Short mmCIF file of C-alpha atoms in Angstrom, two decimals:
data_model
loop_
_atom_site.label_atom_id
_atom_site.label_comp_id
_atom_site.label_asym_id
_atom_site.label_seq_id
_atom_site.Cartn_x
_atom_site.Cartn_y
_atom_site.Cartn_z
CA UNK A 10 182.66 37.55 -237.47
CA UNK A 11 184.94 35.26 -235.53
CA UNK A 12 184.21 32.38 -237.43
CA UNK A 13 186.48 34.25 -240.27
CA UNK A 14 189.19 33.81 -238.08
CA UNK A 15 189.03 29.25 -238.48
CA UNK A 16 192.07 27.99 -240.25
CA UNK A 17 191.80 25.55 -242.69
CA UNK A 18 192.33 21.35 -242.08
CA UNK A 19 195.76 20.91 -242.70
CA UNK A 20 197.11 18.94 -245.62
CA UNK A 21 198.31 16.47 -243.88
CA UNK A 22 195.45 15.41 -242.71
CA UNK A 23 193.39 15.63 -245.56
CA UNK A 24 196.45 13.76 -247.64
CA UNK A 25 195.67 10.89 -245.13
CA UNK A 26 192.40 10.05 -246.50
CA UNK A 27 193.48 8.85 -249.92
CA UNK A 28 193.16 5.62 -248.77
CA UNK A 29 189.94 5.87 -247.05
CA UNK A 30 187.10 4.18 -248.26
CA UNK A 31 183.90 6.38 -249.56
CA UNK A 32 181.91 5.46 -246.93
CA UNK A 33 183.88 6.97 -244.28
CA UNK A 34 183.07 10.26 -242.12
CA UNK A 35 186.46 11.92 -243.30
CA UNK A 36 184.84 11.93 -247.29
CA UNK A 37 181.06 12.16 -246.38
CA UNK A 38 181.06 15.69 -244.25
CA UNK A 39 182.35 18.94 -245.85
CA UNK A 40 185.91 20.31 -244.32
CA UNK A 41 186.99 23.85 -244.42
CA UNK A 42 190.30 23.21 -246.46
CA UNK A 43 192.67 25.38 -247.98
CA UNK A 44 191.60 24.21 -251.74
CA UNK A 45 187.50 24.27 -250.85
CA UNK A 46 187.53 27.20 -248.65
CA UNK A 47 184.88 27.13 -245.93
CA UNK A 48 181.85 24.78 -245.97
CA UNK A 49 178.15 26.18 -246.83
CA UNK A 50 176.06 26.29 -243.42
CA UNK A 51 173.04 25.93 -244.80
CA UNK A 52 171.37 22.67 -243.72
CA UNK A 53 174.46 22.14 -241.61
CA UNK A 54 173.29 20.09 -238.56
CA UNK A 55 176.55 19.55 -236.60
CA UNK A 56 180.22 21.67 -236.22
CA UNK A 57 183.15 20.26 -235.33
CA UNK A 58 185.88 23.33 -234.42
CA UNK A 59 189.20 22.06 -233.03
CA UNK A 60 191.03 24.26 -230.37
CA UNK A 61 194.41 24.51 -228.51
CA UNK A 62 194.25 27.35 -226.09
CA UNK A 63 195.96 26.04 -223.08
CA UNK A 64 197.38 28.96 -221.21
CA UNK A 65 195.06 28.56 -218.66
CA UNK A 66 195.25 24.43 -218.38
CA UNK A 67 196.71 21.69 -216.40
CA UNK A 68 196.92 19.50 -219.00
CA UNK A 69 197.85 21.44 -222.74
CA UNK A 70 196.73 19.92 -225.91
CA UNK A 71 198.31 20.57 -229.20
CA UNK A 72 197.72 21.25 -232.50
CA UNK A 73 199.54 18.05 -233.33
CA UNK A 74 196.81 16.07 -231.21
CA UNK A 75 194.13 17.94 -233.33
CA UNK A 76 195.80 16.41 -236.31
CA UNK A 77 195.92 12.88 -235.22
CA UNK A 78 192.26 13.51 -233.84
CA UNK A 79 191.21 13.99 -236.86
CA UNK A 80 193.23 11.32 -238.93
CA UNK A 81 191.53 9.08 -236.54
CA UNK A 82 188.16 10.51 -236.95
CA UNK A 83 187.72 10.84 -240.42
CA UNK A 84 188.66 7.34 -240.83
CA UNK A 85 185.23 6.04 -238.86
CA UNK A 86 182.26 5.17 -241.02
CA UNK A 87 178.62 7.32 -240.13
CA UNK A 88 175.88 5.55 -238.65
CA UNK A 89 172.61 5.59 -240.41
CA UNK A 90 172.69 9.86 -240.03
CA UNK A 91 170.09 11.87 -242.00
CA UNK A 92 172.63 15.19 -241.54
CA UNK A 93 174.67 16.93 -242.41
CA UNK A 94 178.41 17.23 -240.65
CA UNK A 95 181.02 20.05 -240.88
CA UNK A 96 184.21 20.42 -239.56
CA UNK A 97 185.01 24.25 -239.76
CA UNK A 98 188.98 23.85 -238.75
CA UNK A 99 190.54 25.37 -235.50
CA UNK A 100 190.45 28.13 -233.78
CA UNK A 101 193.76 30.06 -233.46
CA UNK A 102 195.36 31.34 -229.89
CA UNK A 103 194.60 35.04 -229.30
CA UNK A 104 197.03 37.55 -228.26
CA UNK A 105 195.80 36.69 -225.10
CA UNK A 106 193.30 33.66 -223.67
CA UNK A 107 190.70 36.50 -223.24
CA UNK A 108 190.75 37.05 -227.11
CA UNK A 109 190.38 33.12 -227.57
CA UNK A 110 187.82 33.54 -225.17
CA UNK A 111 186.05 36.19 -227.02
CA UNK A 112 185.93 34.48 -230.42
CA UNK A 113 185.06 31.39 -228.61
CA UNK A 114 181.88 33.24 -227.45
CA UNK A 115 181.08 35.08 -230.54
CA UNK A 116 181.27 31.07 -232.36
CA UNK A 117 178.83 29.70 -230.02
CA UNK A 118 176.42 32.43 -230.10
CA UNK A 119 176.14 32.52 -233.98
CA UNK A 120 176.50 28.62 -234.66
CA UNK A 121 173.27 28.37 -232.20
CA UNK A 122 171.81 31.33 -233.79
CA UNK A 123 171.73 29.00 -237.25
CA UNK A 124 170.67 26.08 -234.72
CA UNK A 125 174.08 23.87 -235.56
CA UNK A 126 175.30 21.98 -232.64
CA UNK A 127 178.41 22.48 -231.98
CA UNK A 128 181.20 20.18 -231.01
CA UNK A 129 184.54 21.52 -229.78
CA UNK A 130 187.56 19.30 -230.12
CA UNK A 131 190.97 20.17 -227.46
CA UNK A 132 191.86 23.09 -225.22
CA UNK A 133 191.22 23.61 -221.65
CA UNK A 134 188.33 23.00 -219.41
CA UNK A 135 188.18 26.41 -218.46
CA UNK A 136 186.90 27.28 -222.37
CA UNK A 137 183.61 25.97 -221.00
CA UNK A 138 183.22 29.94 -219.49
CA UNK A 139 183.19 31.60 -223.19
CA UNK A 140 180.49 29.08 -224.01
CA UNK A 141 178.53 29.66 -221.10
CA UNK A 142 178.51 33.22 -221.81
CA UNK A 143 177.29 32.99 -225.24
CA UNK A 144 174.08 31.94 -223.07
CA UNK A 145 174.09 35.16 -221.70
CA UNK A 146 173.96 37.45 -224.46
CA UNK A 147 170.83 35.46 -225.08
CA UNK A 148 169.53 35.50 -221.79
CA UNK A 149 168.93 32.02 -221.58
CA UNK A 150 169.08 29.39 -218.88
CA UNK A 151 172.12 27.18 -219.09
CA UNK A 152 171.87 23.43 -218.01
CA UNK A 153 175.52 22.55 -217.61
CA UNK A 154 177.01 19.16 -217.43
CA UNK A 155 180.78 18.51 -216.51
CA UNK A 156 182.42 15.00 -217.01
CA UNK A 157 185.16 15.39 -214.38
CA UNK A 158 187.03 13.65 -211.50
CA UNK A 159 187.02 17.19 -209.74
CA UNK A 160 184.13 20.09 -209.68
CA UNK A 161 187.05 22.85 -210.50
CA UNK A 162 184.90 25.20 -207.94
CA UNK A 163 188.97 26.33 -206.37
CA UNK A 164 188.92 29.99 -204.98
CA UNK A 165 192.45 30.27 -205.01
CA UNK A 166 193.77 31.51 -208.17
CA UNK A 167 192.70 35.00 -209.35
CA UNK A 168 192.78 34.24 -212.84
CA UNK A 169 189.74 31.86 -214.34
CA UNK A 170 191.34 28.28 -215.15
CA UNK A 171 190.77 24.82 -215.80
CA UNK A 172 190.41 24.24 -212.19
CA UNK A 173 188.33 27.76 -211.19
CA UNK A 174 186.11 28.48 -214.12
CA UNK A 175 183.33 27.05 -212.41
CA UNK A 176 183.56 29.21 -209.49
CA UNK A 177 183.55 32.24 -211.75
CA UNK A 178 180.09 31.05 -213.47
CA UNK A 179 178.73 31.20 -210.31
CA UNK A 180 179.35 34.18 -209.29
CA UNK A 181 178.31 35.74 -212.69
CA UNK A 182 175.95 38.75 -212.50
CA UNK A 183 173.41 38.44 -214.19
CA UNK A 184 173.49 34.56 -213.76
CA UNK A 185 171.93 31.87 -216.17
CA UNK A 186 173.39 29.10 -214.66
CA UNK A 187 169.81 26.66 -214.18
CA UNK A 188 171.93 23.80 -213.00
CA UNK A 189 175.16 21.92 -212.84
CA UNK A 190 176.28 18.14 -212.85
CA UNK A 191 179.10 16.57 -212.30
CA UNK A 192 179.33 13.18 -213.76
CA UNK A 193 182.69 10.66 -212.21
CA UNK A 194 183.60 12.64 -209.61
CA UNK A 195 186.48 11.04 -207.38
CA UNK A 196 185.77 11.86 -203.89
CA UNK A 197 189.49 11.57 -202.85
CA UNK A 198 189.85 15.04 -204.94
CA UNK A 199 187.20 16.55 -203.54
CA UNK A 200 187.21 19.09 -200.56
CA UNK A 201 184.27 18.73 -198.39
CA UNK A 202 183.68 22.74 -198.53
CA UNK A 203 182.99 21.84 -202.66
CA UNK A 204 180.58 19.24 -201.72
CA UNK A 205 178.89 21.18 -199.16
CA UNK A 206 178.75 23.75 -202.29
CA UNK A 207 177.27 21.71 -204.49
CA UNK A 208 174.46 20.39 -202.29
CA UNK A 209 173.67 24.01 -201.13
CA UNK A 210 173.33 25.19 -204.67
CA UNK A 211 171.14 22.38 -205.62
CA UNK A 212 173.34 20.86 -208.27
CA UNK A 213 173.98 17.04 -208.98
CA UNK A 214 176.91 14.67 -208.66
CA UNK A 215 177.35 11.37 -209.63
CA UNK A 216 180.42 9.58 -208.12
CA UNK A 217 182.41 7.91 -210.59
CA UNK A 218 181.66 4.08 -208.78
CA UNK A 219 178.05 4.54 -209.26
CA UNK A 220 178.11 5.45 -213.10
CA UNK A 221 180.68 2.54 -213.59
CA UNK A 222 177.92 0.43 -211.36
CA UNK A 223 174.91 1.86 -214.05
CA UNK A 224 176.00 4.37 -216.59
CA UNK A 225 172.23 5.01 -217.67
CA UNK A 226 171.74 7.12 -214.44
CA UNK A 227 173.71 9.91 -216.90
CA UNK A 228 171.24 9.45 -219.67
CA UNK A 229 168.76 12.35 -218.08
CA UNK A 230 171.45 14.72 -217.19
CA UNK A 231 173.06 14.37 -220.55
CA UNK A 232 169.89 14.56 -222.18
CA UNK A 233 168.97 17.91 -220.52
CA UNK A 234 172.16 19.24 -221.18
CA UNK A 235 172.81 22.81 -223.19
CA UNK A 236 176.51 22.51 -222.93
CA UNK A 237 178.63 19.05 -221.90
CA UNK A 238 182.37 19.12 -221.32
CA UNK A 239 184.36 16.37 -220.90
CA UNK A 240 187.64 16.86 -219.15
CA UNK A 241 190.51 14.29 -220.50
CA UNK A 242 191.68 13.77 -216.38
CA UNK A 243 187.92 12.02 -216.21
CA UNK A 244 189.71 9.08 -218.43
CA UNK A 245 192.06 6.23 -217.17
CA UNK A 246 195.69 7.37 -217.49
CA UNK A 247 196.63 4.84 -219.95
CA UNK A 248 194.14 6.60 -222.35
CA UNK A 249 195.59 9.49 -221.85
CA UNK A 250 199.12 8.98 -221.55
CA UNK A 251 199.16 11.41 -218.45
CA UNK A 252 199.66 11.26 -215.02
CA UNK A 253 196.42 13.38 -213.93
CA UNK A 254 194.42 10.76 -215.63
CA UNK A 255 192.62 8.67 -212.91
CA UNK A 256 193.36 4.26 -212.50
CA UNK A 257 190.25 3.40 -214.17
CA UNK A 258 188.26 6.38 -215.58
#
């Protein structure tokens, strides 16, 4: 089972909650540590699974911004939450991103299978194709929603990637793609041949001007949604501390 294959929260990390109040998230949800070993599912409502498998991105993250992620997180207090919140570790590189993308699939599949939500923390936009496919073993119809200042539907590059994976979706056989959105597109990276695409599939878009004009135009997209990525270029630049990142996200 792939989800053998998580590696423990560092101790780092968990040495920076000393301080932390009780109330907050970091000491009220159970973490797959070194000490503890890995949390008990049962009654488990949400997972939080950190990854770094960039080979196949434009913009890489790190296990170091997993860390401070999670320093960050676990240092938020919980809202008035009746469940119960685990955060299984990350998920190591394969040999190659085909291996990640294997495990990635075999996680999804089995966290739904115990109905857990999960929630997947770094890595590459083109990680989103693993999780789709974990829909297919099930043969179920996939609502997809993509926070991004481009649709990543580029025919150029043979290899699936952060900027093509949704080009290989659609040409999946058998296909359980029900729909796609795009929320914040920026038309100014946006080929005309990709919007003609998109309204000959039947898809939606949402520019990024009319969701900064009324954000609540997301709200039934989102709330339709089987799987949601958000793609760190779809935030301003100074959030991101990155050059692909767009003025005012």
């Amino acid at each position: 089972m792939s989800l053998e294959s998580l590696v423990p929260v560092s101790e780092e990390v968990l040495s920076t909650m000393v301080l932390h109040p009780k109330q907050a998230l970091g000491k009220n949800i159970e973490i797959h540590t070194e000490n503890q070993g890995f949390p008990d599912l049962n009654d488990c409502s949400i997972a939080i699974i950190g990854l770094s498998e960039y080979r196949n991105a434009f913009f890489p993250t790190t296990v170091y911004q997993l860390e401070n992620f999670r320093k960050s997180f676990y240092r938020l207090f919980p809202g008035n939450w009746n469940f119960k919140i685990c955060d299984l570790g990350n998920l190591p590189n394969g040999e190659a991103p085909e291996d990640t993308y294997f495990a990635l699939k075999e996680i999804c599949l089995h966290l739904r299978q115990l109905n857990i939500v999960s929630i997947f923390v770094g890595g590459s936009h083109d990680l989103i194709f693993p999780m789709y496919q974990s829909y297919q073993v099930s043969k179920q119809l996939v609502n997809l929603v993509s926070v991004d200042n481009q649709f990543d539907f580029s025919q150029e590059e043979e290899l699936i990637s952060g900027r093509s994976y949704m080009s290989r979706i659609i040409m999946e056989q058998p296909n359980f793609l029900y729909n796609y959105t795009n929320l914040g597109y920026q038309s100014f990276y946006i080929a005309q041949e990709e919007l003609d695409l998109i309204e000959k599939l039947h898809f939606d878009s949402l520019r990024l001007g009319s969701l900064l004009d009324d954000v609540s135009l997301s709200e039934p997209f989102l709330r339709d949604a089987d799987i949601t990525g958000l793609d760190m270029k779809s935030l301003s630049w100074q959030a991101v501390n990155h050059p692909s990142g767009a003025p005012n996200g």
